[in-house]
GROMACS .gro file of C-alpha atoms in nm:
model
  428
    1UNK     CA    1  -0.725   3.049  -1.879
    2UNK     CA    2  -0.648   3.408  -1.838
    3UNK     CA    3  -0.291   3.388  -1.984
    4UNK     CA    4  -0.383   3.152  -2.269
    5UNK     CA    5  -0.604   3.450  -2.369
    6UNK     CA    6  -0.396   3.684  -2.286
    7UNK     CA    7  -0.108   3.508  -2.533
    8UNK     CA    8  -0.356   3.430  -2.783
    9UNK     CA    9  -0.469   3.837  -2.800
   10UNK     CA   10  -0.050   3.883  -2.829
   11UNK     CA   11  -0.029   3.619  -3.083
   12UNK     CA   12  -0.273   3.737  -3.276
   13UNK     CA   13  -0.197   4.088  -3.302
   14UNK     CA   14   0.191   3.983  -3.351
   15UNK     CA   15   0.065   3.824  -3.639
   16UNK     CA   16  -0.167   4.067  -3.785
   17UNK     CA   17   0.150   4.281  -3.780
   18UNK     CA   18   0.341   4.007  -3.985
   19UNK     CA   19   0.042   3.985  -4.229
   20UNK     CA   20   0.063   4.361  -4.258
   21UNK     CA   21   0.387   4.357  -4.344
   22UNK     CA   22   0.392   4.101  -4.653
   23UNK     CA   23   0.490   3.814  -4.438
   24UNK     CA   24   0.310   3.537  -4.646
   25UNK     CA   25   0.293   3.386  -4.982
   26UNK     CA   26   0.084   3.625  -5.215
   27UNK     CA   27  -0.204   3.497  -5.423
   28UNK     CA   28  -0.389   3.857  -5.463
   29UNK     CA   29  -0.615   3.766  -5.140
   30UNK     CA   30  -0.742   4.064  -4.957
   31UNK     CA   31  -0.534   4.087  -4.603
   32UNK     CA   32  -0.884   4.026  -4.404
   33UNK     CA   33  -0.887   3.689  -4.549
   34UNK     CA   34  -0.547   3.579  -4.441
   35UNK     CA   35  -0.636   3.680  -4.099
   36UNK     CA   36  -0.948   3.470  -4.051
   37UNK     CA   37  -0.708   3.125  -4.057
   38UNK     CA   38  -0.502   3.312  -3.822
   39UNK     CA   39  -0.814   3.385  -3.562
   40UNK     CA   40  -0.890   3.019  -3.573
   41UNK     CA   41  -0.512   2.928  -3.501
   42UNK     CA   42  -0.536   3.187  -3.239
   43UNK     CA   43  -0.851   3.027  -3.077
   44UNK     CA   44  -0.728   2.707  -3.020
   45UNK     CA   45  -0.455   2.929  -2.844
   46UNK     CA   46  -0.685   3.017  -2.559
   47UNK     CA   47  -0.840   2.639  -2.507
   48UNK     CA   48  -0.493   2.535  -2.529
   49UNK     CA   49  -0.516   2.386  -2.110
   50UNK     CA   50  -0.870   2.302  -2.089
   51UNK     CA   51  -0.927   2.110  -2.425
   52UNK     CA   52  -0.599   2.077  -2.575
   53UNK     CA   53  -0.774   1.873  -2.870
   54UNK     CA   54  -1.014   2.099  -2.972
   55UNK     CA   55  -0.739   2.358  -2.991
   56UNK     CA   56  -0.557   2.088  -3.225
   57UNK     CA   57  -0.862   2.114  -3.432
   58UNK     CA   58  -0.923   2.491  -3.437
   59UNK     CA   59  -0.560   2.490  -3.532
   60UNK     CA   60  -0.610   2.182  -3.849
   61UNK     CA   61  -0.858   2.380  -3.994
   62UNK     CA   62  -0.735   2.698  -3.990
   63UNK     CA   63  -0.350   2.579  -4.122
   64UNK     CA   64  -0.571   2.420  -4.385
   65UNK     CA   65  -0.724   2.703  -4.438
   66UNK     CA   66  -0.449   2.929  -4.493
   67UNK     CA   67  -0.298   2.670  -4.703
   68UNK     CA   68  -0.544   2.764  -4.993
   69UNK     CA   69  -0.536   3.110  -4.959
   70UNK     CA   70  -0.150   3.161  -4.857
   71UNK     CA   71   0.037   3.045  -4.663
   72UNK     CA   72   0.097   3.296  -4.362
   73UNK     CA   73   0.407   3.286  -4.135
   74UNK     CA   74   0.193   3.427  -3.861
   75UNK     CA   75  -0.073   3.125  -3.868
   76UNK     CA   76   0.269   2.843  -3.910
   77UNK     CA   77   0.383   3.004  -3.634
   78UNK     CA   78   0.060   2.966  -3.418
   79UNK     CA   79   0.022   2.668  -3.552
   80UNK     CA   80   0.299   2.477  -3.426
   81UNK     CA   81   0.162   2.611  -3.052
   82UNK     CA   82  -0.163   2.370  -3.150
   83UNK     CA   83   0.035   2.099  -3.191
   84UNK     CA   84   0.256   2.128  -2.895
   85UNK     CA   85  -0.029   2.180  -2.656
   86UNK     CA   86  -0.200   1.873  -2.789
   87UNK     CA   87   0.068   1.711  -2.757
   88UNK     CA   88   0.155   1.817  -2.400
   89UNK     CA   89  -0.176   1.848  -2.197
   90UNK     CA   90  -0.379   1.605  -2.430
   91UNK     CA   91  -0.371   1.172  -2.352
   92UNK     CA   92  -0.061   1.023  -2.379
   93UNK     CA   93  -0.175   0.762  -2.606
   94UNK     CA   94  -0.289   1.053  -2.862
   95UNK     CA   95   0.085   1.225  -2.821
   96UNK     CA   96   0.192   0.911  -2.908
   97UNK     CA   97   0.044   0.905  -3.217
   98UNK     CA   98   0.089   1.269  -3.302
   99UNK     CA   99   0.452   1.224  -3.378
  100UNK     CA  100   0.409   0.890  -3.587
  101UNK     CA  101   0.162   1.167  -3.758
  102UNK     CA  102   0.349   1.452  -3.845
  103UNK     CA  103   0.659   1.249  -3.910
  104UNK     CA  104   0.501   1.101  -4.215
  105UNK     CA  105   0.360   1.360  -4.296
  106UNK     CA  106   0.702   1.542  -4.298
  107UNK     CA  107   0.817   1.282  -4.478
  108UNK     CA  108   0.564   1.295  -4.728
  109UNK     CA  109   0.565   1.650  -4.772
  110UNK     CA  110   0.907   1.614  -4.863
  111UNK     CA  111   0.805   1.370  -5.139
  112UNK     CA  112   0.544   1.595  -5.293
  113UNK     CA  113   0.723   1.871  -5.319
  114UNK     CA  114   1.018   1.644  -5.471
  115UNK     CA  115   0.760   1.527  -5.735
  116UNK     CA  116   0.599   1.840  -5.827
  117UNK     CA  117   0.954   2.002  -5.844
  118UNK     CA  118   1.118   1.736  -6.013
  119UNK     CA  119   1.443   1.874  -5.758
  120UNK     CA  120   1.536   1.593  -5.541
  121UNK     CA  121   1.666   1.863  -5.312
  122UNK     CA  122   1.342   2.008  -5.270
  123UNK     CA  123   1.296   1.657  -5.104
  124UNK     CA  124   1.544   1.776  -4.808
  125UNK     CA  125   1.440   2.190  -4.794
  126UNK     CA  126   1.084   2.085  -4.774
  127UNK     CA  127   1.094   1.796  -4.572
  128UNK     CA  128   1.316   1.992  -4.324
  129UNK     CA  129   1.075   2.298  -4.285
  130UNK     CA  130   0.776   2.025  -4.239
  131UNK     CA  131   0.959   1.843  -3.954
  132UNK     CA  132   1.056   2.196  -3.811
  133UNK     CA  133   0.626   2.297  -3.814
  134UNK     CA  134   0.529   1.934  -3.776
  135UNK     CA  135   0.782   1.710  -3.583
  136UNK     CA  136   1.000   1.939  -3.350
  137UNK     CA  137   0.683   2.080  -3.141
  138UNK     CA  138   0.572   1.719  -3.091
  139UNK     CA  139   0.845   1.662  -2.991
  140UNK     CA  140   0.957   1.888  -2.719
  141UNK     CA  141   0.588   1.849  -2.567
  142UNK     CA  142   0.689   1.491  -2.553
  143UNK     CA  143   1.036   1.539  -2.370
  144UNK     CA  144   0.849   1.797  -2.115
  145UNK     CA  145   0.551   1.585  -2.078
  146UNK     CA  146   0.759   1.279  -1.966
  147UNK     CA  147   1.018   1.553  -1.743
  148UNK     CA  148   0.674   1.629  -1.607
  149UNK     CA  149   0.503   1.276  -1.548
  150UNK     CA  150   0.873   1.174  -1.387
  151UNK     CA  151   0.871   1.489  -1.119
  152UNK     CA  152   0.521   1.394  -1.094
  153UNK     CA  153   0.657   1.007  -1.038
  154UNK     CA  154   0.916   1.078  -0.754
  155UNK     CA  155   0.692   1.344  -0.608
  156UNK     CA  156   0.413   1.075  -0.506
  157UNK     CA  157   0.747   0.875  -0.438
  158UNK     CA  158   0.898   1.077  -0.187
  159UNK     CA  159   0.543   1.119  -0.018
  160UNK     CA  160   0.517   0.744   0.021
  161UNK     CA  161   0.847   0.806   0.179
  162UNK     CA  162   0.752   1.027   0.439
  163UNK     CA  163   0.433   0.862   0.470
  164UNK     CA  164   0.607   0.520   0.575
  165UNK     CA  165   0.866   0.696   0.757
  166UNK     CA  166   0.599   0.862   0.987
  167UNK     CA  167   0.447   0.481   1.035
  168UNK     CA  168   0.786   0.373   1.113
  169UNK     CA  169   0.795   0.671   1.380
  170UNK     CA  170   0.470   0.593   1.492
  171UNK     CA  171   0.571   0.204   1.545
  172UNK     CA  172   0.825   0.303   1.721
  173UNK     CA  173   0.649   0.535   1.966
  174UNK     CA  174   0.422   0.266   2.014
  175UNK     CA  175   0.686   0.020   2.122
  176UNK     CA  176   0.884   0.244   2.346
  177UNK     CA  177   0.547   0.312   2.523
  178UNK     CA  178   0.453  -0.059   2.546
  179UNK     CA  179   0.827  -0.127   2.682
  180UNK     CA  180   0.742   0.148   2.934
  181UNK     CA  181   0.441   0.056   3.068
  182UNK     CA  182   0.584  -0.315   3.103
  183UNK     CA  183   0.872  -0.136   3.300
  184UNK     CA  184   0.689   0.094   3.526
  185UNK     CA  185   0.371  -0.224   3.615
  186UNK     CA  186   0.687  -0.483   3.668
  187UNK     CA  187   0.874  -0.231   3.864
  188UNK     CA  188   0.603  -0.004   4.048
  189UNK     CA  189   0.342  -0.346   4.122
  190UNK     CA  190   0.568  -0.522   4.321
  191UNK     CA  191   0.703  -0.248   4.619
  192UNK     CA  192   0.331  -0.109   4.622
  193UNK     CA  193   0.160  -0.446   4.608
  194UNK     CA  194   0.390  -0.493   4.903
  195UNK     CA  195   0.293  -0.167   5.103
  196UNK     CA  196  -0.095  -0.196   5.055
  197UNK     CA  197  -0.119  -0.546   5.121
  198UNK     CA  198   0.087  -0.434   5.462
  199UNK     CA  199  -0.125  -0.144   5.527
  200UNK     CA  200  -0.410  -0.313   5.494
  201UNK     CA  201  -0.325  -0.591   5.730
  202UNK     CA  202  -0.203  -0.333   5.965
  203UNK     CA  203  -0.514  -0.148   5.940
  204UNK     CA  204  -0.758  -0.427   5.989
  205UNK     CA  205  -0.610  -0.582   6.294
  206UNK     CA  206  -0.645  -0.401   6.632
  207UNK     CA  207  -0.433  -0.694   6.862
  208UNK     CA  208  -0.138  -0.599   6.704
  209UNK     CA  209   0.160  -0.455   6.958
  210UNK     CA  210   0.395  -0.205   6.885
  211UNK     CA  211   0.679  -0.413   6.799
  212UNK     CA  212   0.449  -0.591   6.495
  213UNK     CA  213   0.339  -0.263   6.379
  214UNK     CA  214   0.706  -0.100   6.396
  215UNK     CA  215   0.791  -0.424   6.152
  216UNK     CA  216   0.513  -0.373   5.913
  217UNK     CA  217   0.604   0.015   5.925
  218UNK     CA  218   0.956  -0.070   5.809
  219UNK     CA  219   0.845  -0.313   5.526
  220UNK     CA  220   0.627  -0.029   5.427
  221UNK     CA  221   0.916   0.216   5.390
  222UNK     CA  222   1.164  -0.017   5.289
  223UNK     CA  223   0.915  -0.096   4.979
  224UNK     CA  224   0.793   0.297   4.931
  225UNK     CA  225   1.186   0.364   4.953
  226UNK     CA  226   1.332   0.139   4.707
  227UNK     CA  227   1.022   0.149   4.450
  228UNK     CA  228   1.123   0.581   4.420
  229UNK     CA  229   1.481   0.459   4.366
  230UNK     CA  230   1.389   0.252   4.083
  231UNK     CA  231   1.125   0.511   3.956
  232UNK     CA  232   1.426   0.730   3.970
  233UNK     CA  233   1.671   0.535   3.821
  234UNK     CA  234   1.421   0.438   3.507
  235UNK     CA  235   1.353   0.820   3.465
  236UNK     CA  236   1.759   0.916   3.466
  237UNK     CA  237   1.801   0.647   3.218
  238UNK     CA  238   1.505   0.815   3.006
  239UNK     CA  239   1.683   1.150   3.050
  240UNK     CA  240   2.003   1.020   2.922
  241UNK     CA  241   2.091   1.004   2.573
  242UNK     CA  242   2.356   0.738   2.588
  243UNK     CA  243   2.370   0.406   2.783
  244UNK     CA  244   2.663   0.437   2.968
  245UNK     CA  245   2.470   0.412   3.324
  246UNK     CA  246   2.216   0.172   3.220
  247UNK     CA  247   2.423  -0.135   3.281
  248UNK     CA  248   2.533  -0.006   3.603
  249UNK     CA  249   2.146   0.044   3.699
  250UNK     CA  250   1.976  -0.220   3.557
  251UNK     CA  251   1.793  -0.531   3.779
  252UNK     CA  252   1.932  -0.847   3.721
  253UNK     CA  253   1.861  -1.215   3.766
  254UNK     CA  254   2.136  -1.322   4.041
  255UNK     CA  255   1.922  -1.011   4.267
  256UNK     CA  256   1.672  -1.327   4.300
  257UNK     CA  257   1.699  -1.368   4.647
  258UNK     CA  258   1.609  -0.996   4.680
  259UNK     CA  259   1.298  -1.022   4.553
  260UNK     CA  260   1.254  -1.362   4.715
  261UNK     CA  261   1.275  -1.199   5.079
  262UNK     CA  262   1.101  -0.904   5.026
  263UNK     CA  263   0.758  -1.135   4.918
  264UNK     CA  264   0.896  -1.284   5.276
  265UNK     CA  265   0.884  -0.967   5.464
  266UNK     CA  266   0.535  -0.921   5.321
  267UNK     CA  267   0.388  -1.241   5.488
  268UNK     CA  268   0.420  -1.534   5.257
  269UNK     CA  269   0.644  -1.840   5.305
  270UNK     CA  270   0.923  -1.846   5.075
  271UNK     CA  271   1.145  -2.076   4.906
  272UNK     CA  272   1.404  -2.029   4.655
  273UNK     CA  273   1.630  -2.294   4.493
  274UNK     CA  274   1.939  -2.182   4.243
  275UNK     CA  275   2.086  -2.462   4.033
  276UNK     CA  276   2.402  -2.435   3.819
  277UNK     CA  277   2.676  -2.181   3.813
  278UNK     CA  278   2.500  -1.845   3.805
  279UNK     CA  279   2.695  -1.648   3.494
  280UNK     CA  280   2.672  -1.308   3.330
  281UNK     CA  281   2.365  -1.342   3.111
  282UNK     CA  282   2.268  -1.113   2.800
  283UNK     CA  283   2.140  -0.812   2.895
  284UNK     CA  284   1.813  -0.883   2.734
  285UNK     CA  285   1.804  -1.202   2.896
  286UNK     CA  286   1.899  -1.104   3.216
  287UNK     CA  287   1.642  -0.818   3.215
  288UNK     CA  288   1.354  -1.044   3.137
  289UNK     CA  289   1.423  -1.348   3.342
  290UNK     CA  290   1.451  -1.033   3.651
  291UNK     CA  291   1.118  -0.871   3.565
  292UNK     CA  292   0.912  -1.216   3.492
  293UNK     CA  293   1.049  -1.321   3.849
  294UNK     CA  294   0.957  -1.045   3.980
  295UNK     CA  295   0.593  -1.013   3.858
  296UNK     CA  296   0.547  -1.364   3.944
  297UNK     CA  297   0.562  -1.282   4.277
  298UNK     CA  298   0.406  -0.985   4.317
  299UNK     CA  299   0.083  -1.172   4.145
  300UNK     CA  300   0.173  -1.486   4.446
  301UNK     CA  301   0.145  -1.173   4.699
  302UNK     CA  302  -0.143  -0.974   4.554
  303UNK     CA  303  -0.378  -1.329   4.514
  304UNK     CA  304  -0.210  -1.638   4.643
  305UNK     CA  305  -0.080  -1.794   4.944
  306UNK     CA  306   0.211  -1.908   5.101
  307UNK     CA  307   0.410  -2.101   5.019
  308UNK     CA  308   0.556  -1.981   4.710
  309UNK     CA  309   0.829  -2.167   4.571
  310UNK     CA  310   1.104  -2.032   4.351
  311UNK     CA  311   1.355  -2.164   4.105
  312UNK     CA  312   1.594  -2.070   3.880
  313UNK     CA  313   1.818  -2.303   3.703
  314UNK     CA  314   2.098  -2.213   3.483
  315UNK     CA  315   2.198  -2.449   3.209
  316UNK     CA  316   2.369  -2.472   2.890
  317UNK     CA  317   2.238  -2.255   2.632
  318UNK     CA  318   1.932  -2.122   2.867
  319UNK     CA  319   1.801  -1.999   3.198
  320UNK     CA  320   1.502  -2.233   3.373
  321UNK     CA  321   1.254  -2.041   3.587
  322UNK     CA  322   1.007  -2.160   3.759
  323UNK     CA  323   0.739  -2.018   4.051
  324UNK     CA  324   0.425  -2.183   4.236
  325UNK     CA  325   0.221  -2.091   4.500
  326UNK     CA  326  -0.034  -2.231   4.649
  327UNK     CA  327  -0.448  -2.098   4.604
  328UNK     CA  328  -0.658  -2.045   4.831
  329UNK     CA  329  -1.066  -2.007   4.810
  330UNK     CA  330  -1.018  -1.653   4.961
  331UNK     CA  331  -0.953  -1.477   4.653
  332UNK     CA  332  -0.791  -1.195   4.594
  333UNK     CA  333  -0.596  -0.948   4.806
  334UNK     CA  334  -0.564  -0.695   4.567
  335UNK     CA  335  -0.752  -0.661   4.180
  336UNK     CA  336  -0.552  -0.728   3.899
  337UNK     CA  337  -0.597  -0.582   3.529
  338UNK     CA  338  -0.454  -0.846   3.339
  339UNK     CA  339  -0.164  -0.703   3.196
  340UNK     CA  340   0.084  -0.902   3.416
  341UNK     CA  341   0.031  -1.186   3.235
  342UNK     CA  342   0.091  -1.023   2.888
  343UNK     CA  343   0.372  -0.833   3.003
  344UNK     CA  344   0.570  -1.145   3.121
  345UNK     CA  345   0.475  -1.353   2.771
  346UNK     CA  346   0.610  -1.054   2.610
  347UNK     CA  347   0.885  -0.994   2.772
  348UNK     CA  348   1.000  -1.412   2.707
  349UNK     CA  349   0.863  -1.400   2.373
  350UNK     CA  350   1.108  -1.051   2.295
  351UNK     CA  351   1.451  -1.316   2.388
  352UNK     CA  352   1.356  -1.567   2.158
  353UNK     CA  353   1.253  -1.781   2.507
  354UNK     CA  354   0.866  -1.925   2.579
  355UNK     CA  355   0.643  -1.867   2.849
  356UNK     CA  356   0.350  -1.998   3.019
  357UNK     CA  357   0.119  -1.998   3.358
  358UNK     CA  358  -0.193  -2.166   3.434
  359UNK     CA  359  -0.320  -2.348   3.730
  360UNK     CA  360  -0.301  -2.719   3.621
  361UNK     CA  361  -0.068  -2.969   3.744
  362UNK     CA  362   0.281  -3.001   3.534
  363UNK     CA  363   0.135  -3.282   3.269
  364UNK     CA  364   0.136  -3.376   2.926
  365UNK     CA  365   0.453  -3.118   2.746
  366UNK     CA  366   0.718  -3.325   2.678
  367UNK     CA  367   0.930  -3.026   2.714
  368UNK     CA  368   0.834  -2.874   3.049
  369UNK     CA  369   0.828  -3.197   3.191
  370UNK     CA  370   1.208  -3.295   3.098
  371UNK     CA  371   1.309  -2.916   3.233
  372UNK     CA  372   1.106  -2.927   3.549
  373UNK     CA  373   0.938  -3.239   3.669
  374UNK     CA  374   1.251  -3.347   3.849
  375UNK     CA  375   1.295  -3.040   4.028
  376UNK     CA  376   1.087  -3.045   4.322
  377UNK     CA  377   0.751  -2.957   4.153
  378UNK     CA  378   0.440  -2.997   4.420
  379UNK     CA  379   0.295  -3.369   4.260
  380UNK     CA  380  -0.051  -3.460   4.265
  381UNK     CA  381  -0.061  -3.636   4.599
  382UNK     CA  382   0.110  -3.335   4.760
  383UNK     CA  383  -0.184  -3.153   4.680
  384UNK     CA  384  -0.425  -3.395   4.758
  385UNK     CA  385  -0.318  -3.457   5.155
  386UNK     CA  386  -0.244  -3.019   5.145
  387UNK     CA  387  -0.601  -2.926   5.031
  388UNK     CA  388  -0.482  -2.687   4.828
  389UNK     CA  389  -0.452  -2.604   4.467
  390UNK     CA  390  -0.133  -2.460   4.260
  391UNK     CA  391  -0.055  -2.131   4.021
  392UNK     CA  392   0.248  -2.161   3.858
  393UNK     CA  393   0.451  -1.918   3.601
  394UNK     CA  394   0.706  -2.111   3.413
  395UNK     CA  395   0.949  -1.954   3.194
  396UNK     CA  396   1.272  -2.090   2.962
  397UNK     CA  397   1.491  -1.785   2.820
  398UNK     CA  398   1.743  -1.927   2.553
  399UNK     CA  399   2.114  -1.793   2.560
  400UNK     CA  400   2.303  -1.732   2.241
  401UNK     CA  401   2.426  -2.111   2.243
  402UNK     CA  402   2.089  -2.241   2.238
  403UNK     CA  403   1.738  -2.063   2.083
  404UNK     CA  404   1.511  -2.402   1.959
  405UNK     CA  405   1.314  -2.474   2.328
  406UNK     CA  406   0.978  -2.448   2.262
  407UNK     CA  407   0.684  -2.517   2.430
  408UNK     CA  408   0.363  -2.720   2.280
  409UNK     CA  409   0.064  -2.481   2.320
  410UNK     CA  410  -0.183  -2.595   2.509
  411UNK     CA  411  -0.026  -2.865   2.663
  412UNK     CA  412   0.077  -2.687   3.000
  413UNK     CA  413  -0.245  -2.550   3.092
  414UNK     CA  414  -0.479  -2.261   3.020
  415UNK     CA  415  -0.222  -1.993   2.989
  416UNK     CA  416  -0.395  -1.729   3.235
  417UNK     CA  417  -0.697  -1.906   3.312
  418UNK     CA  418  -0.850  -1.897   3.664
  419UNK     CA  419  -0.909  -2.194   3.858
  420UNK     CA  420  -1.296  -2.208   3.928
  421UNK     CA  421  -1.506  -2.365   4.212
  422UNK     CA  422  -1.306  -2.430   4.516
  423UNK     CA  423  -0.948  -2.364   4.424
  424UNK     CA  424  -0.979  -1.971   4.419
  425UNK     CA  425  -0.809  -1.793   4.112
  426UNK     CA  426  -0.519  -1.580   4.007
  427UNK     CA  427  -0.487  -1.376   3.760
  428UNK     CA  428  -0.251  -1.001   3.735
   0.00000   0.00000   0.00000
């Protein structure tokens, strides 16, 4: 607002100057009266910004003005500012309109003067000066208003940019964390699961002779040892901007019988069953069919008991595995949070494979029967002369040569349910 009245004050005395001086058309007018159009012109000068139209107003009138008792240079001059602010800062719509406006008018400026001349060339010097006063100012407010709206366009653009790029960011935080936390509960869970179900045992018996407790103190290292080697490992791997190392380091499936005897050490009965060639598997694959094993039987150690049965079956196109354990009415050893479960279904779901667990007998999916009823799976009467009810994790992980096995929903059992009343529960 400040410079608007500042250039209207320079503007106006510029063109007092140019009045002064004899630039206008002379009817015998005194000077003061040339100057009052020019003070209106000037006006709409310093509401040029804040109401562009009532500037194109204050400038109408006094052009008209000045018309009858000139015509000035200095209030042309000023005028033409009128018009290009209104035509700039006012609705787009209205600058539309504007130049339809003073192009006739140009045009029919032109034409007068043609007709009161009888000079057809005063058709082209007068309709030249009118587009100069009338046409070019609309113009060029129209060429910097859409310069402006388009800077104004990629502006928001680029923000929307940045704004989905930080979301993408985000996402991706949030994923690495989630993969993680899925690494450090599959990989920490099963050593220490190991060690305070050990410690505890130790701790609770007093018949126990040396020899036993030298045993149980060696599981307990052996666990505390080689869960700080992975915790290691993962955090090297974290450190490292390549991943060189990581396929030196990382846990595979055919380390099965690993995991298999160290749920032995810890007390449980164990049995584990490979069928078909073991091969080099995907990473991906191979990472997730190692930590699903894996958290299967830590949740068999922290509330089942023995025995737990393993197997893992290698086919054409995928990778079978399958792990039961019996339930007791004890409950169990150690709480779980839940997030075993999850982890696993993620983990099948993130290889294109399918997952479930439940305590219900193998019945009713068409699919999990064909890839596991004929494979040594505890049937009904089993149970019945044992007494004893079943948890079982189940998971098919698809190879490139074959991603369509699917499993009906529902049909397996209550994916993480607990089994109620006398059959205890398991849950991680």
């Amino acid at each position: 607002m400040k410079r608007d009245a500042l250039g209207a004050g320079v503007a106006f005395a510029v063109g007092v100057i140019l009045i002064v001086g004899g630039a206008s058309l002379q009817r015998g007018v005194p000077v003061w009266v040339l100057i009052a159009p020019l003070a209106l012109t000037c006006a709409g000068v310093v509401v040029r910004r804040r109401a562009p139209l009532a500037s194109l107003g204050l400038g109408i009138v006094g052009i008209t003005l000045d018309g009858f008792v000139g015509p000035s240079l200095a209030t042309v001059l000023v005028f033409t500012d009128n018009l290009y602010a209104a035509a700039l800062y006012g609705p787009a719509r209205f600058a539309r309109v504007l130049l339809g406006v003073t192009a006739a008018l140009a045009v029919a400026g032109g034409a007068v003067a043609w007709v009161l001349a009888e000079d057809w060339r005063m058709l082209t010097v007068m309709g030249v000066q009118a587009g100069l006063v009338l046409v070019t100012p609309v113009t060029t407010a129209l060429v910097l208003r859409e310069q402006r709206d388009r800077a104004n366009a990629e502006r928001v653009r680029a923000e929307q940019v940045a704004h989905l790029a930080e979301l993408d960011r985000q996402a991706a935080i949030a994923a690495e964390r989630t993969r993680m936390a899925r690494e450090l509960h599959d990989m920490i869970a099963n050593h220490f699961s190991a060690i305070a179900i050990q410690s505890t045992a130790a701790l609770s018996r007093k018949d126990l002779d040396q020899a036993t407790v030298r045993k149980i103190m060696e599981s307990v290292r052996e666990n505390s040892v080689k869960g700080l080697a992975e915790m290691r490992s993962m955090i090297g791997l974290l450190r490292q901007e390549g991943d060189d190392s990581a396929e030196a380091t990382r846990p595979r499936l055919a380390d099965a019988e690993t995991l298999v005897d160290r749920v032995g050490r810890a007390g449980l009965d164990t049995e584990l069953r490979v069928e078909g060639e073991p091969r080099e598997l995907p990473v991906g694959v191979d990472l997730a069919g190692y930590r699903i094993l894996q958290e299967a039987l830590t949740n068999a150690l922290k509330h089942g008991d023995s025995p737990v049965r393993v197997l893992v079956a290698y086919e054409a196109g995928r990778v079978l595995l399958w792990v039961e354990n019996a339930v007791g009415g004890r409950g169990a050893r150690l709480p779980g949070a839940g997030a075993g479960l999850i982890g696993m279904r993620e983990r099948a779901a993130l290889v294109g494979g399918t997952f479930e667990a439940g305590p219900s007998f193998l019945q009713g999916s068409p699919s999990f029967h064909e890839a596991f009823s004929e494979r040594g799976s505890p049937r009904a009467e089993e149970a019945e002369e044992t007494d004893c009810r079943w948890w079982r994790v189940a998971a098919v992980l698809p190879t490139p040569e074959e991603r369509s096995f699917a499993i009906v929903p529902g049909e397996y059992g209550r994916s993480g349910a607990a089994v109620s009343g006398g059959g205890g529960s398991q849950r991680s």
